Amino acid sequence: MTNAKLTKDRKDMKIRDVWEARKRIASIVSRTPLIQSTILSEKTGRPVFLKLENVHEVGAFKVRGAANKILSLSEEAKKRGVATFSTGNHGMAVAYVAKKIGIDAVVCISNRVPKAKVDSLKRLGAQIEIVGDSQDAAGERCYELERGKGLTVIQPFDDPHVIAGQGTIGLELLEDLPNLTDVIVPLSGGGLLSGIGLALKSCDRDIRVTGVSMEQSAVMYESLKAGKPVKLEESETLADSLLGGIGLDNQYTFEMVRQYIDDVVLIPEDEIAFSMALMMDKHRIIMEGAAATGIAAVLGNKIPQQDGDIAVIISGQNVDLSILLKLIQNYTCENKG
């Protein structure tokens, strides 16, 4: 099936979908805090707020979309179980929700998924299958399980229920920040930005939505440049949660990102590392590299100057402590005196 045919046949999402998601996931997903960052506000001369999605029990925003999708399944589908493919956080979210409601879950991951996330998946009781060196390879195995065992695949991003679940972050931002004019969103497959963009732009088209990603293997960025989904080889990066393809047959997020995004900023590895260490030093907040891309965009003055509040989505905190320790040691050495 061609992209054009998929786009024509897909269900257009509405803000109503996000409100329905908010009601559906309320029993599992808690509202997350929003705090002002003094150091970032002083840096920009504007109020900068951090939306702490890292405080979810699974340590990342992904629980919102996973909960909305799984809870929308029929009882028969729930009994058969679910499967997913992931760079880590979405897999943990699916495993967490499945455990909460008492159904089976298989999580397919690649060899690139960090040990901290693999250990978390094991603690959550998911069956883990490690396949290949990319999220795409893990995805192929996931669909084999769907065909062979009847498991329902819970897409990491390109699914309307998942997108709507992530969009509930946008509703919370609108309630907490009536003077919001800029939101900075980590960008990979686009489920997070699509959902937040839908929620915010349905209220006010002038709210600027900036996507942030690492410089290498930024698949959505390259796809937007090409005007169609493209495939890239994955590279080593601190922002490992942003790795993975968007699917050459992408049905939702490519078009929604293209519709809602105002700008894309790519962040070099040294700025991601510095931002992770700075937030640990100044705010005592652990964040993974994907979340730190938004901090780096603010520190690098990548957000256009205008009146109003800036919100940075702190998407997750699942990082190996050995990596964090090394970053903090380097940061401390560089900032002595």
CSV table of C-alpha atoms in Angstrom, one decimal:
chain,number,residue,atom,x,y,z
A,1,MET,CA,0.0,0.0,0.0
A,2,THR,CA,1.4,3.4,-0.9
A,3,ASN,CA,1.9,6.3,1.4
A,4,ALA,CA,-0.7,8.3,-0.5
A,5,LYS,CA,-3.3,5.5,-0.2
A,6,LEU,CA,-2.5,5.2,3.6
A,7,THR,CA,-2.8,8.9,4.1
A,8,LYS,CA,-6.1,9.0,2.2
A,9,ASP,CA,-7.6,6.1,4.2
A,10,ARG,CA,-6.5,7.0,7.7
A,11,LYS,CA,-8.8,8.5,10.3
A,12,ASP,CA,-8.1,12.2,10.8
A,13,MET,CA,-7.5,12.8,14.5
A,14,LYS,CA,-9.4,15.4,16.4
A,15,ILE,CA,-8.9,17.1,19.8
A,16,ARG,CA,-11.8,15.0,21.0
A,17,ASP,CA,-9.5,11.9,20.8
A,18,VAL,CA,-7.1,13.5,23.2
A,19,TRP,CA,-9.9,14.3,25.7
A,20,GLU,CA,-11.1,10.7,25.5
A,21,ALA,CA,-7.6,9.5,26.1
A,22,ARG,CA,-7.3,11.6,29.2
A,23,LYS,CA,-10.4,10.1,30.7
A,24,ARG,CA,-9.4,6.5,29.7
A,25,ILE,CA,-5.9,6.6,31.2
A,26,ALA,CA,-6.8,8.5,34.4
A,27,SER,CA,-6.8,5.3,36.5
A,28,ILE,CA,-3.2,4.5,35.5
A,29,VAL,CA,-1.5,7.7,34.5
A,30,SER,CA,-1.0,10.6,37.0
A,31,ARG,CA,-0.7,14.2,36.0
A,32,THR,CA,3.0,15.3,36.0
A,33,PRO,CA,4.6,18.3,37.7
A,34,LEU,CA,5.5,21.5,35.9
A,35,ILE,CA,8.4,23.5,37.5
A,36,GLN,CA,10.1,26.7,36.6
A,37,SER,CA,13.8,26.6,35.9
A,38,THR,CA,15.5,29.7,37.3
A,39,ILE,CA,18.8,29.1,35.5
A,40,LEU,CA,17.1,28.6,32.1
A,41,SER,CA,14.7,31.6,32.7
A,42,GLU,CA,17.7,33.8,33.4
A,43,LYS,CA,19.5,32.6,30.4
A,44,THR,CA,16.6,33.4,28.0
A,45,GLY,CA,15.0,36.4,29.7
A,46,ARG,CA,11.7,34.5,29.6
A,47,PRO,CA,10.0,32.1,32.0
A,48,VAL,CA,11.1,28.5,31.1
A,49,PHE,CA,9.2,25.6,32.6
A,50,LEU,CA,10.1,21.9,32.7
A,51,LYS,CA,7.3,19.4,32.2
A,52,LEU,CA,8.6,16.4,34.2
A,53,GLU,CA,7.5,13.4,32.3
A,54,ASN,CA,10.5,11.6,33.9
A,55,VAL,CA,8.6,11.1,37.1
A,56,HIS,CA,6.2,8.5,35.8
A,57,GLU,CA,6.7,5.1,37.4
A,58,VAL,CA,8.4,3.8,34.2
A,59,GLY,CA,10.5,7.0,34.0
A,60,ALA,CA,9.1,8.3,30.7
A,61,PHE,CA,6.1,9.8,29.0
A,62,LYS,CA,5.5,6.7,26.9
A,63,VAL,CA,3.1,5.3,29.6
A,64,ARG,CA,0.4,7.7,28.4
A,65,GLY,CA,0.2,6.4,24.8
A,66,ALA,CA,0.7,2.7,25.9
A,67,ALA,CA,-2.1,2.9,28.4
A,68,ASN,CA,-4.6,4.6,26.0
A,69,LYS,CA,-3.9,1.9,23.3
A,70,ILE,CA,-4.0,-1.1,25.6
A,71,LEU,CA,-7.1,0.0,27.5
A,72,SER,CA,-8.9,0.6,24.3
A,73,LEU,CA,-8.6,-3.1,23.2
A,74,SER,CA,-11.4,-5.6,23.4
A,75,GLU,CA,-11.4,-8.1,26.2
A,76,GLU,CA,-10.7,-10.9,23.7
A,77,ALA,CA,-7.6,-9.0,22.4
A,78,LYS,CA,-6.4,-8.4,26.0
A,79,LYS,CA,-6.6,-12.1,26.8
A,80,ARG,CA,-4.4,-13.0,23.7
A,81,GLY,CA,-1.8,-10.5,24.9
A,82,VAL,CA,0.2,-7.7,23.4
A,83,ALA,CA,3.6,-7.3,21.7
A,84,THR,CA,5.7,-4.2,20.9
A,85,PHE,CA,9.0,-3.1,19.6
A,86,SER,CA,11.0,-0.3,21.2
A,87,THR,CA,14.3,1.5,22.0
A,88,GLY,CA,13.4,0.9,25.6
A,89,ASN,CA,10.9,3.4,27.1
A,90,HIS,CA,7.8,2.4,25.1
A,91,GLY,CA,8.6,-1.3,25.9
A,92,MET,CA,8.7,-0.5,29.6
A,93,ALA,CA,5.5,1.4,29.3
A,94,VAL,CA,3.7,-1.5,27.6
A,95,ALA,CA,5.1,-4.0,30.1
A,96,TYR,CA,4.0,-1.7,33.0
A,97,VAL,CA,0.4,-1.3,31.7
A,98,ALA,CA,0.1,-5.0,30.8
A,99,LYS,CA,1.3,-6.0,34.3
A,100,LYS,CA,-1.2,-3.5,35.9
A,101,ILE,CA,-4.2,-5.0,34.1
A,102,GLY,CA,-2.9,-8.6,34.2
A,103,ILE,CA,-2.2,-9.5,30.6
A,104,ASP,CA,0.8,-10.9,28.8
A,105,ALA,CA,3.4,-8.7,27.0
A,106,VAL,CA,6.3,-9.5,24.7
A,107,VAL,CA,8.8,-6.7,24.1
A,108,CYS,CA,11.1,-6.9,21.1
A,109,ILE,CA,14.3,-4.8,21.3
A,110,SER,CA,17.6,-4.4,19.5
A,111,ASN,CA,21.1,-5.0,20.7
A,112,ARG,CA,21.4,-1.2,21.0
A,113,VAL,CA,19.0,-0.8,24.0
A,114,PRO,CA,21.0,0.2,27.1
A,115,LYS,CA,21.4,-2.2,30.0
A,116,ALA,CA,19.4,0.0,32.4
A,117,LYS,CA,16.3,-0.3,30.2
A,118,VAL,CA,16.7,-4.0,29.7
A,119,ASP,CA,17.0,-4.5,33.4
A,120,SER,CA,13.8,-2.4,33.9
A,121,LEU,CA,11.9,-4.5,31.3
A,122,LYS,CA,12.9,-7.7,33.2
A,123,ARG,CA,11.7,-6.2,36.5
A,124,LEU,CA,8.3,-5.4,34.9
A,125,GLY,CA,7.9,-9.1,34.0
A,126,ALA,CA,7.8,-8.7,30.2
A,127,GLN,CA,9.0,-11.5,27.9
A,128,ILE,CA,12.0,-9.9,26.1
A,129,GLU,CA,13.2,-10.8,22.6
A,130,ILE,CA,16.5,-9.2,21.5
A,131,VAL,CA,16.7,-9.0,17.7
A,132,GLY,CA,19.2,-7.3,15.4
A,133,ASP,CA,20.9,-3.9,15.6
A,134,SER,CA,17.9,-1.6,15.0
A,135,GLN,CA,14.3,-0.8,16.0
A,136,ASP,CA,13.2,-1.8,12.5
A,137,ALA,CA,14.6,-5.3,13.0
A,138,ALA,CA,12.8,-5.6,16.3
A,139,GLY,CA,9.7,-4.4,14.6
A,140,GLU,CA,9.8,-7.2,12.0
A,141,ARG,CA,10.0,-9.8,14.8
A,142,CYS,CA,7.1,-8.1,16.5
A,143,TYR,CA,4.8,-8.5,13.5
A,144,GLU,CA,5.8,-12.1,13.2
A,145,LEU,CA,4.4,-12.7,16.7
A,146,GLU,CA,1.2,-10.9,15.6
A,147,ARG,CA,0.8,-13.2,12.6
A,148,GLY,CA,1.9,-16.4,14.5
A,149,LYS,CA,0.3,-16.0,17.9
A,150,GLY,CA,-2.4,-13.4,17.5
A,151,LEU,CA,-0.8,-10.8,19.8
A,152,THR,CA,-1.9,-7.2,19.3
A,153,VAL,CA,1.0,-5.0,18.3
A,154,ILE,CA,1.2,-1.8,20.3
A,155,GLN,CA,2.9,0.7,18.0
A,156,PRO,CA,5.6,2.9,19.6
A,157,PHE,CA,4.2,6.1,17.9
A,158,ASP,CA,2.3,5.6,14.6
A,159,ASP,CA,-1.1,4.8,16.1
A,160,PRO,CA,-4.0,7.2,16.8
A,161,HIS,CA,-4.5,5.9,20.4
A,162,VAL,CA,-0.8,6.3,21.2
A,163,ILE,CA,-0.7,9.8,19.7
A,164,ALA,CA,-3.8,10.8,21.6
A,165,GLY,CA,-2.4,9.5,24.8
A,166,GLN,CA,0.8,11.5,24.4
A,167,GLY,CA,-1.4,14.5,23.6
A,168,THR,CA,-2.7,14.6,27.1
A,169,ILE,CA,0.5,16.4,28.0
A,170,GLY,CA,-0.6,19.2,25.8
A,171,LEU,CA,-3.9,19.5,27.7
A,172,GLU,CA,-2.0,19.8,31.0
A,173,LEU,CA,0.3,22.4,29.6
A,174,LEU,CA,-2.7,24.5,28.5
A,175,GLU,CA,-4.3,24.3,31.9
A,176,ASP,CA,-1.0,25.1,33.8
A,177,LEU,CA,0.5,27.7,31.5
A,178,PRO,CA,-2.2,30.1,30.0
A,179,ASN,CA,0.7,32.3,28.7
A,180,LEU,CA,2.4,29.5,26.9
A,181,THR,CA,3.9,30.6,23.5
A,182,ASP,CA,6.7,28.0,22.9
A,183,VAL,CA,6.9,24.2,23.6
A,184,ILE,CA,10.1,22.2,22.9
A,185,VAL,CA,9.5,18.5,22.2
A,186,PRO,CA,12.0,15.7,21.7
A,187,LEU,CA,11.4,14.3,18.1
A,188,SER,CA,11.9,10.8,16.9
A,189,GLY,CA,9.0,8.8,15.5
A,190,GLY,CA,6.8,11.8,16.1
A,191,GLY,CA,4.1,10.4,18.4
A,192,LEU,CA,4.9,12.9,21.2
A,193,LEU,CA,5.1,15.9,19.0
A,194,SER,CA,2.0,14.9,17.0
A,195,GLY,CA,-0.1,14.5,20.1
A,196,ILE,CA,1.1,17.7,21.8
A,197,GLY,CA,0.9,19.6,18.5
A,198,LEU,CA,-2.7,18.5,18.0
A,199,ALA,CA,-3.7,19.5,21.6
A,200,LEU,CA,-1.9,22.9,21.5
A,201,LYS,CA,-2.7,24.0,17.9
A,202,SER,CA,-6.4,23.1,18.3
A,203,CYS,CA,-6.4,25.7,21.0
A,204,ASP,CA,-4.0,28.3,19.6
A,205,ARG,CA,-2.3,28.0,16.2
A,206,ASP,CA,0.2,30.6,17.3
A,207,ILE,CA,1.8,28.4,19.9
A,208,ARG,CA,5.2,27.5,18.5
A,209,VAL,CA,6.1,23.8,18.5
A,210,THR,CA,9.9,23.1,18.1
A,211,GLY,CA,11.1,19.6,17.6
A,212,VAL,CA,14.6,18.7,18.9
A,213,SER,CA,16.8,15.7,18.0
A,214,MET,CA,20.4,14.6,17.9
A,215,GLU,CA,22.6,15.4,14.9
A,216,GLN,CA,23.1,11.9,13.8
A,217,SER,CA,20.3,9.5,12.6
A,218,ALA,CA,17.6,12.1,13.0
A,219,VAL,CA,15.1,10.2,10.8
A,220,MET,CA,12.1,12.4,11.1
A,221,TYR,CA,14.2,15.5,10.3
A,222,GLU,CA,15.6,13.8,7.2
A,223,SER,CA,12.2,12.6,6.3
A,224,LEU,CA,10.7,16.1,6.5
A,225,LYS,CA,13.6,17.4,4.3
A,226,ALA,CA,12.9,14.6,1.8
A,227,GLY,CA,9.2,15.1,1.8
A,228,LYS,CA,8.6,11.5,2.6
A,229,PRO,CA,9.6,8.9,5.2
A,230,VAL,CA,13.2,7.7,4.7
A,231,LYS,CA,15.3,5.0,6.4
A,232,LEU,CA,18.7,5.8,8.1
A,233,GLU,CA,21.3,3.6,9.7
A,234,GLU,CA,21.3,4.1,13.5
A,235,SER,CA,24.4,5.8,15.1
A,236,GLU,CA,25.7,5.8,18.7
A,237,THR,CA,24.2,8.7,20.6
A,238,LEU,CA,23.4,9.8,24.2
A,239,ALA,CA,19.9,10.4,22.9
A,240,ASP,CA,19.3,6.7,22.3
A,241,SER,CA,15.6,7.0,22.9
A,242,LEU,CA,15.3,9.1,19.7
A,243,LEU,CA,16.8,6.3,17.5
A,244,GLY,CA,14.7,4.1,15.2
A,245,GLY,CA,12.9,4.6,11.9
A,246,ILE,CA,9.5,6.2,11.4
A,247,GLY,CA,8.3,3.4,9.0
A,248,LEU,CA,8.3,3.8,5.2
A,249,ASP,CA,4.6,3.1,5.3
A,250,ASN,CA,4.0,5.7,8.1
A,251,GLN,CA,0.3,6.5,8.4
A,252,TYR,CA,0.0,9.2,11.0
A,253,THR,CA,3.0,10.9,12.5
A,254,PHE,CA,4.9,12.0,9.4
A,255,GLU,CA,1.9,14.1,8.2
A,256,MET,CA,1.0,15.3,11.7
A,257,VAL,CA,4.5,16.4,12.5
A,258,ARG,CA,4.7,18.2,9.1
A,259,GLN,CA,1.3,19.9,10.0
A,260,TYR,CA,2.1,21.0,13.5
A,261,ILE,CA,5.9,21.6,13.7
A,262,ASP,CA,7.3,25.1,13.4
A,263,ASP,CA,11.0,24.3,13.5
A,264,VAL,CA,13.5,21.4,14.1
A,265,VAL,CA,16.7,21.9,16.0
A,266,LEU,CA,19.5,19.3,15.9
A,267,ILE,CA,21.8,19.1,18.9
A,268,PRO,CA,25.4,17.9,18.9
A,269,GLU,CA,26.5,15.2,21.4
A,270,ASP,CA,28.7,17.5,23.5
A,271,GLU,CA,25.7,19.8,24.1
A,272,ILE,CA,23.5,16.9,25.1
A,273,ALA,CA,26.1,15.7,27.5
A,274,PHE,CA,26.5,19.2,29.1
A,275,SER,CA,22.8,19.6,29.4
A,276,MET,CA,22.3,16.3,31.2
A,277,ALA,CA,25.1,17.2,33.7
A,278,LEU,CA,23.9,20.8,34.2
A,279,MET,CA,20.4,19.7,35.1
A,280,MET,CA,21.8,17.1,37.6
A,281,ASP,CA,23.9,19.9,39.1
A,282,LYS,CA,21.5,22.8,39.2
A,283,HIS,CA,18.1,21.0,39.5
A,284,ARG,CA,19.1,17.5,40.8
A,285,ILE,CA,17.1,16.1,37.9
A,286,ILE,CA,18.2,12.9,36.2
A,287,MET,CA,17.3,13.0,32.5
A,288,GLU,CA,18.3,10.9,29.6
A,289,GLY,CA,19.9,12.3,26.5
A,290,ALA,CA,16.6,12.6,24.6
A,291,ALA,CA,15.2,14.8,27.2
A,292,ALA,CA,18.3,16.9,27.4
A,293,THR,CA,18.0,17.9,23.7
A,294,GLY,CA,15.3,20.4,24.7
A,295,ILE,CA,17.5,21.9,27.5
A,296,ALA,CA,20.4,22.2,25.0
A,297,ALA,CA,18.1,24.1,22.5
A,298,VAL,CA,17.3,26.7,25.2
A,299,LEU,CA,20.9,27.0,26.4
A,300,GLY,CA,22.0,27.5,22.8
A,301,ASN,CA,19.5,30.3,22.1
A,302,LYS,CA,17.8,28.2,19.4
A,303,ILE,CA,14.3,29.3,20.3
A,304,PRO,CA,13.1,32.6,18.7
A,305,GLN,CA,12.7,35.5,21.1
A,306,GLN,CA,9.1,36.5,21.8
A,307,ASP,CA,6.9,37.2,24.8
A,308,GLY,CA,5.4,34.3,26.8
A,309,ASP,CA,6.3,31.1,28.5
A,310,ILE,CA,8.5,28.3,27.2
A,311,ALA,CA,7.8,24.7,28.2
A,312,VAL,CA,10.4,22.0,27.7
A,313,ILE,CA,9.2,18.4,27.7
A,314,ILE,CA,11.5,16.3,29.9
A,315,SER,CA,10.6,13.1,28.2
A,316,GLY,CA,12.4,10.5,30.4
A,317,GLN,CA,15.1,9.6,32.9
A,318,ASN,CA,16.1,6.1,31.9
A,319,VAL,CA,19.9,6.4,31.5
A,320,ASP,CA,22.7,4.1,32.7
A,321,LEU,CA,24.1,5.5,35.9
A,322,SER,CA,27.7,4.7,34.7
A,323,ILE,CA,27.1,7.1,31.7
A,324,LEU,CA,25.6,9.8,34.0
A,325,LEU,CA,28.6,9.5,36.4
A,326,LYS,CA,31.1,9.9,33.5
A,327,LEU,CA,29.2,13.0,32.2
A,328,ILE,CA,29.1,14.6,35.7
A,329,GLN,CA,32.8,13.9,36.2
A,330,ASN,CA,33.7,15.6,32.9
A,331,TYR,CA,31.3,18.5,33.7
A,332,THR,CA,32.9,19.0,37.1
A,333,CYS,CA,36.4,19.0,35.7
A,334,GLU,CA,35.5,21.5,33.0
A,335,ASN,CA,33.7,23.9,35.4
A,336,LYS,CA,36.1,24.0,38.4
A,337,GLY,CA,36.4,27.4,39.8
